Short mmCIF file of C-alpha atoms in Angstrom, two decimals:
data_model
loop_
_atom_site.label_atom_id
_atom_site.label_comp_id
_atom_site.label_asym_id
_atom_site.label_seq_id
_atom_site.Cartn_x
_atom_site.Cartn_y
_atom_site.Cartn_z
CA MET F 1 -22.87 -10.12 29.29
CA ARG F 2 -25.53 -11.47 30.42
CA PHE F 3 -26.00 -15.30 31.32
CA TRP F 4 -29.22 -16.59 29.07
CA VAL F 5 -30.56 -20.21 29.87
CA LEU F 6 -33.07 -21.80 27.70
CA ILE F 7 -36.40 -22.20 29.04
CA PHE F 8 -39.39 -24.45 28.40
CA THR F 9 -42.63 -23.74 30.34
CA LEU F 10 -43.52 -26.81 32.39
CA ILE F 11 -46.75 -27.09 33.70
CA VAL F 12 -46.74 -29.49 36.20
CA SER F 13 -49.57 -31.67 38.16
CA THR F 14 -49.30 -33.78 41.64
CA PRO F 15 -52.64 -34.83 42.51
CA THR F 16 -53.05 -35.82 46.34
CA THR F 17 -53.65 -39.18 47.45
CA ALA F 18 -55.71 -40.52 50.27
CA SER F 19 -53.02 -42.77 50.99
CA GLY F 20 -49.60 -42.85 51.32
CA ASN F 21 -49.21 -46.07 49.73
CA GLU F 22 -50.99 -45.10 46.78
CA LEU F 23 -49.84 -44.39 43.59
CA SER F 24 -50.08 -40.38 41.81
CA PRO F 25 -51.31 -40.44 38.54
CA PRO F 26 -48.92 -39.46 36.07
CA LEU F 27 -47.49 -36.03 35.70
CA THR F 28 -48.46 -33.67 33.39
CA ILE F 29 -45.75 -31.78 31.60
CA ASP F 30 -46.71 -29.13 28.41
CA PHE F 31 -43.47 -28.22 26.26
CA ASP F 32 -43.73 -24.32 24.43
CA LEU F 33 -41.61 -24.33 21.78
CA VAL F 34 -39.15 -21.39 21.59
CA PRO F 35 -40.05 -18.91 18.68
CA PHE F 36 -36.35 -18.76 17.26
CA SER F 37 -36.19 -22.64 17.04
CA ARG F 38 -38.11 -22.02 13.75
CA ASN F 39 -34.58 -20.62 12.50
CA LEU F 40 -32.56 -22.92 13.72
CA THR F 41 -30.30 -24.07 10.38
CA GLN F 42 -32.13 -27.44 10.95
CA GLN F 43 -34.77 -28.94 13.36
CA THR F 44 -33.11 -31.44 14.94
CA VAL F 45 -30.81 -30.88 17.74
CA ASN F 46 -28.01 -33.21 18.87
CA GLN F 47 -26.09 -30.91 21.90
CA ILE F 48 -27.18 -27.42 23.66
CA TYR F 49 -24.33 -26.20 25.12
CA GLN F 50 -23.80 -22.70 26.98
CA ASP F 51 -20.31 -21.36 27.22
CA SER F 52 -18.92 -19.02 29.76
CA HIS F 53 -19.78 -15.70 28.21
CA GLY F 54 -23.35 -17.01 28.62
CA LEU F 55 -24.24 -17.60 24.65
CA LEU F 56 -26.20 -20.95 23.99
CA TRP F 57 -24.80 -23.15 21.01
CA PHE F 58 -27.10 -25.42 19.28
CA LEU F 59 -25.89 -28.34 16.94
CA THR F 60 -28.29 -29.55 14.59
CA GLN F 61 -27.79 -32.40 12.09
CA GLU F 62 -27.14 -29.75 9.44
CA GLY F 63 -25.03 -26.44 10.93
CA LEU F 64 -24.17 -24.93 14.07
CA ASN F 65 -26.22 -22.21 15.54
CA ARG F 66 -25.48 -19.43 18.63
CA TYR F 67 -28.22 -17.03 20.48
CA ASP F 68 -27.16 -14.44 22.59
CA GLY F 69 -30.78 -13.89 24.29
CA PHE F 70 -31.82 -11.32 21.73
CA GLU F 71 -30.67 -12.97 18.28
CA LEU F 72 -29.88 -16.53 16.56
CA GLU F 73 -27.06 -16.76 14.48
CA ASN F 74 -26.33 -19.50 12.22
CA TYR F 75 -23.07 -21.14 10.81
CA LEU F 76 -22.88 -23.07 7.74
CA TYR F 77 -19.88 -23.98 5.46
CA SER F 78 -19.16 -21.91 2.68
CA PRO F 79 -16.98 -23.17 -0.13
CA ASP F 80 -16.37 -19.60 -0.61
CA ASP F 81 -15.29 -18.33 2.66
CA ILE F 82 -12.14 -20.06 4.65
CA ASN F 83 -13.19 -19.12 7.76
CA SER F 84 -16.37 -20.37 7.84
CA ILE F 85 -16.78 -23.54 9.54
CA SER F 86 -15.31 -26.26 7.84
CA SER F 87 -18.48 -28.78 7.67
CA ASN F 88 -22.09 -28.63 8.28
CA SER F 89 -22.00 -32.26 10.29
CA VAL F 90 -21.10 -30.74 13.62
CA THR F 91 -20.83 -33.67 16.31
CA ARG F 92 -19.91 -31.60 19.57
CA ILE F 93 -18.88 -28.42 21.25
CA THR F 94 -16.71 -28.02 24.12
CA GLU F 95 -14.94 -25.01 26.02
CA ASP F 96 -11.31 -25.15 27.18
CA ILE F 97 -9.77 -23.46 30.08
CA LYS F 98 -8.72 -20.53 28.16
CA GLY F 99 -12.19 -20.21 27.03
CA ASP F 100 -11.73 -21.34 23.37
CA LEU F 101 -14.52 -23.39 21.97
CA TRP F 102 -13.89 -26.21 19.62
CA ILE F 103 -16.28 -28.24 17.50
CA SER F 104 -15.62 -31.59 16.15
CA THR F 105 -17.13 -32.15 12.91
CA LEU F 106 -17.81 -35.25 10.10
CA GLY F 107 -15.27 -34.68 7.04
CA GLY F 108 -14.29 -31.08 8.24
CA GLY F 109 -11.87 -31.89 11.06
CA LEU F 110 -11.81 -29.56 14.30
CA ASN F 111 -12.75 -26.18 14.10
CA LYS F 112 -11.75 -23.47 16.94
CA TYR F 113 -14.13 -20.41 17.26
CA ASP F 114 -12.80 -16.77 17.07
CA ARG F 115 -15.02 -15.09 19.33
CA ARG F 116 -13.08 -11.55 17.97
CA HIS F 117 -13.93 -12.15 14.55
CA ASN F 118 -16.90 -14.02 14.91
CA ASN F 119 -15.45 -17.27 12.59
CA PHE F 120 -13.63 -20.33 12.54
CA THR F 121 -10.19 -21.74 11.78
CA SER F 122 -10.01 -25.71 11.31
CA LEU F 123 -7.51 -28.64 11.61
CA HIS F 124 -7.63 -30.78 9.25
CA ALA F 125 -5.60 -34.70 9.04
CA GLY F 126 -2.46 -34.61 7.37
CA VAL F 127 0.49 -36.63 6.51
CA ASP F 128 2.31 -35.64 9.95
CA HIS F 129 -0.26 -36.83 12.42
CA LYS F 130 1.71 -35.09 15.33
CA ILE F 131 0.39 -32.16 14.32
CA THR F 132 -2.76 -32.95 12.75
CA PRO F 133 -6.17 -34.90 13.76
CA LEU F 134 -5.96 -38.94 13.02
CA SER F 135 -9.05 -38.13 10.67
CA ASN F 136 -11.59 -35.68 9.77
CA ASP F 137 -14.37 -37.57 10.91
CA ILE F 138 -14.31 -36.67 14.43
CA THR F 139 -16.93 -37.87 16.51
CA THR F 140 -16.64 -36.27 19.68
CA VAL F 141 -14.31 -33.63 21.37
CA PHE F 142 -14.05 -33.10 25.17
CA ALA F 143 -11.65 -30.38 26.89
CA ASP F 144 -10.34 -31.81 30.71
CA THR F 145 -9.04 -29.60 33.58
CA ASN F 146 -5.51 -29.75 31.91
CA GLY F 147 -6.18 -27.89 29.14
CA LEU F 148 -6.02 -30.67 26.58
CA LEU F 149 -8.66 -31.92 24.00
CA TRP F 150 -9.39 -35.56 23.53
CA LEU F 151 -10.66 -36.49 20.09
CA GLY F 152 -13.17 -39.42 19.19
CA TYR F 153 -12.86 -41.48 15.93
CA GLU F 154 -13.93 -44.87 14.64
CA ASN F 155 -11.57 -47.42 16.61
CA ALA F 156 -8.98 -44.59 17.37
CA PHE F 157 -9.04 -41.54 19.73
CA SER F 158 -6.56 -38.61 20.08
CA VAL F 159 -5.48 -36.00 23.06
CA PHE F 160 -4.23 -33.04 21.22
CA ASN F 161 -2.74 -30.24 23.30
CA PRO F 162 -2.87 -26.70 22.03
CA ALA F 163 -0.54 -24.94 23.58
CA THR F 164 2.22 -26.83 21.47
CA ASN F 165 -0.05 -28.35 18.59
CA HIS F 166 0.81 -31.90 19.36
CA PHE F 167 -1.35 -34.98 19.00
CA ARG F 168 -0.93 -38.22 20.19
CA HIS F 169 -3.10 -40.84 18.83
CA TYR F 170 -4.24 -44.31 20.01
CA ARG F 171 -5.42 -46.68 17.27
CA SER F 172 -7.12 -50.03 18.16
CA GLU F 173 -4.40 -51.83 15.65
CA SER F 174 -1.20 -50.53 17.34
CA ASP F 175 -2.08 -49.70 20.90
CA HIS F 176 -3.04 -52.93 21.85
CA LEU F 177 -6.50 -51.94 22.03
CA PRO F 178 -9.55 -54.39 20.83
CA ASN F 179 -11.79 -52.63 18.02
CA PHE F 180 -14.36 -50.55 19.69
CA GLY F 181 -16.04 -48.79 16.85
CA ILE F 182 -17.14 -45.12 17.48
CA VAL F 183 -16.08 -42.95 20.38
CA ASN F 184 -19.33 -41.56 21.79
CA ARG F 185 -18.46 -39.54 24.60
CA PHE F 186 -15.57 -38.95 27.21
CA VAL F 187 -15.64 -37.48 30.47
CA GLN F 188 -13.02 -37.17 33.54
CA SER F 189 -12.97 -38.22 36.75
CA SER F 190 -11.14 -35.66 39.88
CA ASP F 191 -8.28 -37.92 39.60
CA GLY F 192 -7.45 -36.99 36.04
CA THR F 193 -9.04 -40.79 34.67
CA ILE F 194 -10.19 -40.22 30.94
CA TRP F 195 -13.15 -42.80 30.45
CA ALA F 196 -14.29 -42.82 26.68
CA ALA F 197 -17.84 -44.24 25.71
CA THR F 198 -17.53 -46.21 22.75
CA ALA F 199 -19.79 -48.14 20.74
CA GLU F 200 -18.74 -51.57 20.28
CA GLY F 201 -15.88 -51.84 23.03
CA GLY F 202 -17.21 -50.99 26.42
CA LEU F 203 -15.62 -48.20 28.23
CA ILE F 204 -12.11 -47.01 28.15
CA GLU F 205 -10.39 -46.14 31.18
CA LEU F 206 -6.93 -44.15 30.77
CA LYS F 207 -4.78 -42.71 32.98
CA PRO F 208 -2.58 -39.88 31.40
CA ASP F 209 0.03 -39.83 33.81
CA SER F 210 1.34 -43.65 33.18
CA ASN F 211 -0.75 -43.87 29.98
CA ARG F 212 -2.22 -47.21 31.19
CA ILE F 213 -5.50 -48.07 29.52
CA SER F 214 -7.65 -50.55 31.00
CA ILE F 215 -11.11 -51.75 29.18
CA HIS F 216 -14.41 -52.00 30.95
CA ASN F 217 -16.62 -54.68 28.87
CA ARG F 218 -19.12 -57.68 28.64
CA ASN F 219 -17.28 -61.11 29.47
CA ILE F 220 -19.80 -63.56 29.20
CA ASP F 221 -17.62 -65.75 31.75
CA ASN F 222 -17.72 -63.30 34.46
CA LEU F 223 -21.05 -62.06 36.45
CA ASP F 224 -19.37 -58.76 37.53
CA SER F 225 -18.02 -57.43 34.24
CA PHE F 226 -20.08 -55.12 32.27
CA PHE F 227 -23.41 -56.08 30.93
CA SER F 228 -23.23 -54.54 27.49
CA ASN F 229 -20.13 -53.10 25.16
CA GLN F 230 -22.60 -50.86 23.66
CA ILE F 231 -22.17 -47.63 25.46
CA THR F 232 -23.43 -44.42 24.27
CA SER F 233 -22.88 -41.66 27.19
CA VAL F 234 -20.80 -41.84 30.39
CA LEU F 235 -20.78 -39.40 33.26
CA VAL F 236 -19.16 -39.08 36.61
CA ASP F 237 -20.56 -38.50 39.81
CA ARG F 238 -19.56 -37.07 43.14
CA GLN F 239 -18.91 -39.97 44.83
CA GLU F 240 -16.25 -40.98 41.85
CA ASN F 241 -19.15 -43.38 40.50
CA VAL F 242 -18.82 -43.66 36.46
CA TRP F 243 -22.25 -43.98 34.81
CA ALA F 244 -22.47 -45.52 31.65
CA ALA F 245 -25.40 -45.15 29.47
CA THR F 246 -26.00 -48.16 26.91
CA GLU F 247 -27.97 -49.06 24.00
CA ASN F 248 -29.69 -51.78 24.97
CA ALA F 249 -29.13 -52.83 28.67
CA GLY F 250 -29.86 -50.16 30.92
CA VAL F 251 -27.53 -47.72 32.91
CA ILE F 252 -24.36 -49.20 34.14
CA VAL F 253 -22.68 -48.26 37.10
CA LEU F 254 -19.14 -48.23 37.90
CA ASN F 255 -17.75 -48.25 41.71
CA THR F 256 -13.95 -46.67 41.06
CA LYS F 257 -13.12 -47.49 44.35
CA ASP F 258 -13.82 -51.21 44.38
CA LYS F 259 -14.27 -51.63 40.58
CA LYS F 260 -17.85 -53.21 41.33
CA VAL F 261 -20.79 -52.85 38.71
CA HIS F 262 -24.44 -52.52 39.46
CA ARG F 263 -26.95 -52.00 36.65
CA PHE F 264 -30.36 -49.93 36.38
CA GLN F 265 -32.80 -51.80 34.00
CA ASN F 266 -36.14 -51.53 33.23
CA GLU F 267 -38.55 -54.19 34.28
CA PRO F 268 -42.05 -53.39 32.83
CA LYS F 269 -43.79 -55.65 35.66
CA ASN F 270 -42.03 -53.69 38.59
CA ILE F 271 -43.44 -50.46 39.01
CA ASN F 272 -40.96 -49.71 41.46
#
């Protein structure tokens, strides 16, 4: 299958200046609406994801959509179809090392997409938490390089091994973790460390090999601590620095080698 990318038409104007010290006028950027977007299940898109087959997936506030470069297909929950997606409130999509797609939902647990039959199977919370998600309200899902899936909830997260169907749960009330609110995102650094961005508890660092957990959060008595506990997203760069986007304190960068913290914040009076 051909690989397709979503293309926006950009018209960029970069006027020249008489002096290198002068600032150029702001860039003018125009966006064209992609025609098929009118046929999405809903117009607020929370995630765009391209899988290993080149398919584009669009997660909206009400339903999942797939675009193959020619046609758009909508996926909505149907109470009459056990193989439909289990909830229209889709929160995140990821692909594991085997090429399987997993979709987290609110109210519908965890979904796995069946490419052959173009439908879904779902895992729901149950009595035996060793083989089920902790909750059907899953805020995010992330596939690591070892084939494991990390699921986020409110004040809890899980790691799931699809090969063994086994779950390991981490709860704020029983694993010596503070209340950290909703888990927004996961990311993995090259040494295997998992980083979790949380809505109220800062950044969680977990070493899977030793199961050691560290919390990076705001401490008013420590000027070198995090500047905010409200982390909305997280990523790791090539130098293994961890970048955390915050709700109200700009961007925080954690150097994983010396554990120093830096912050980039908007200063309206500073044009640089």
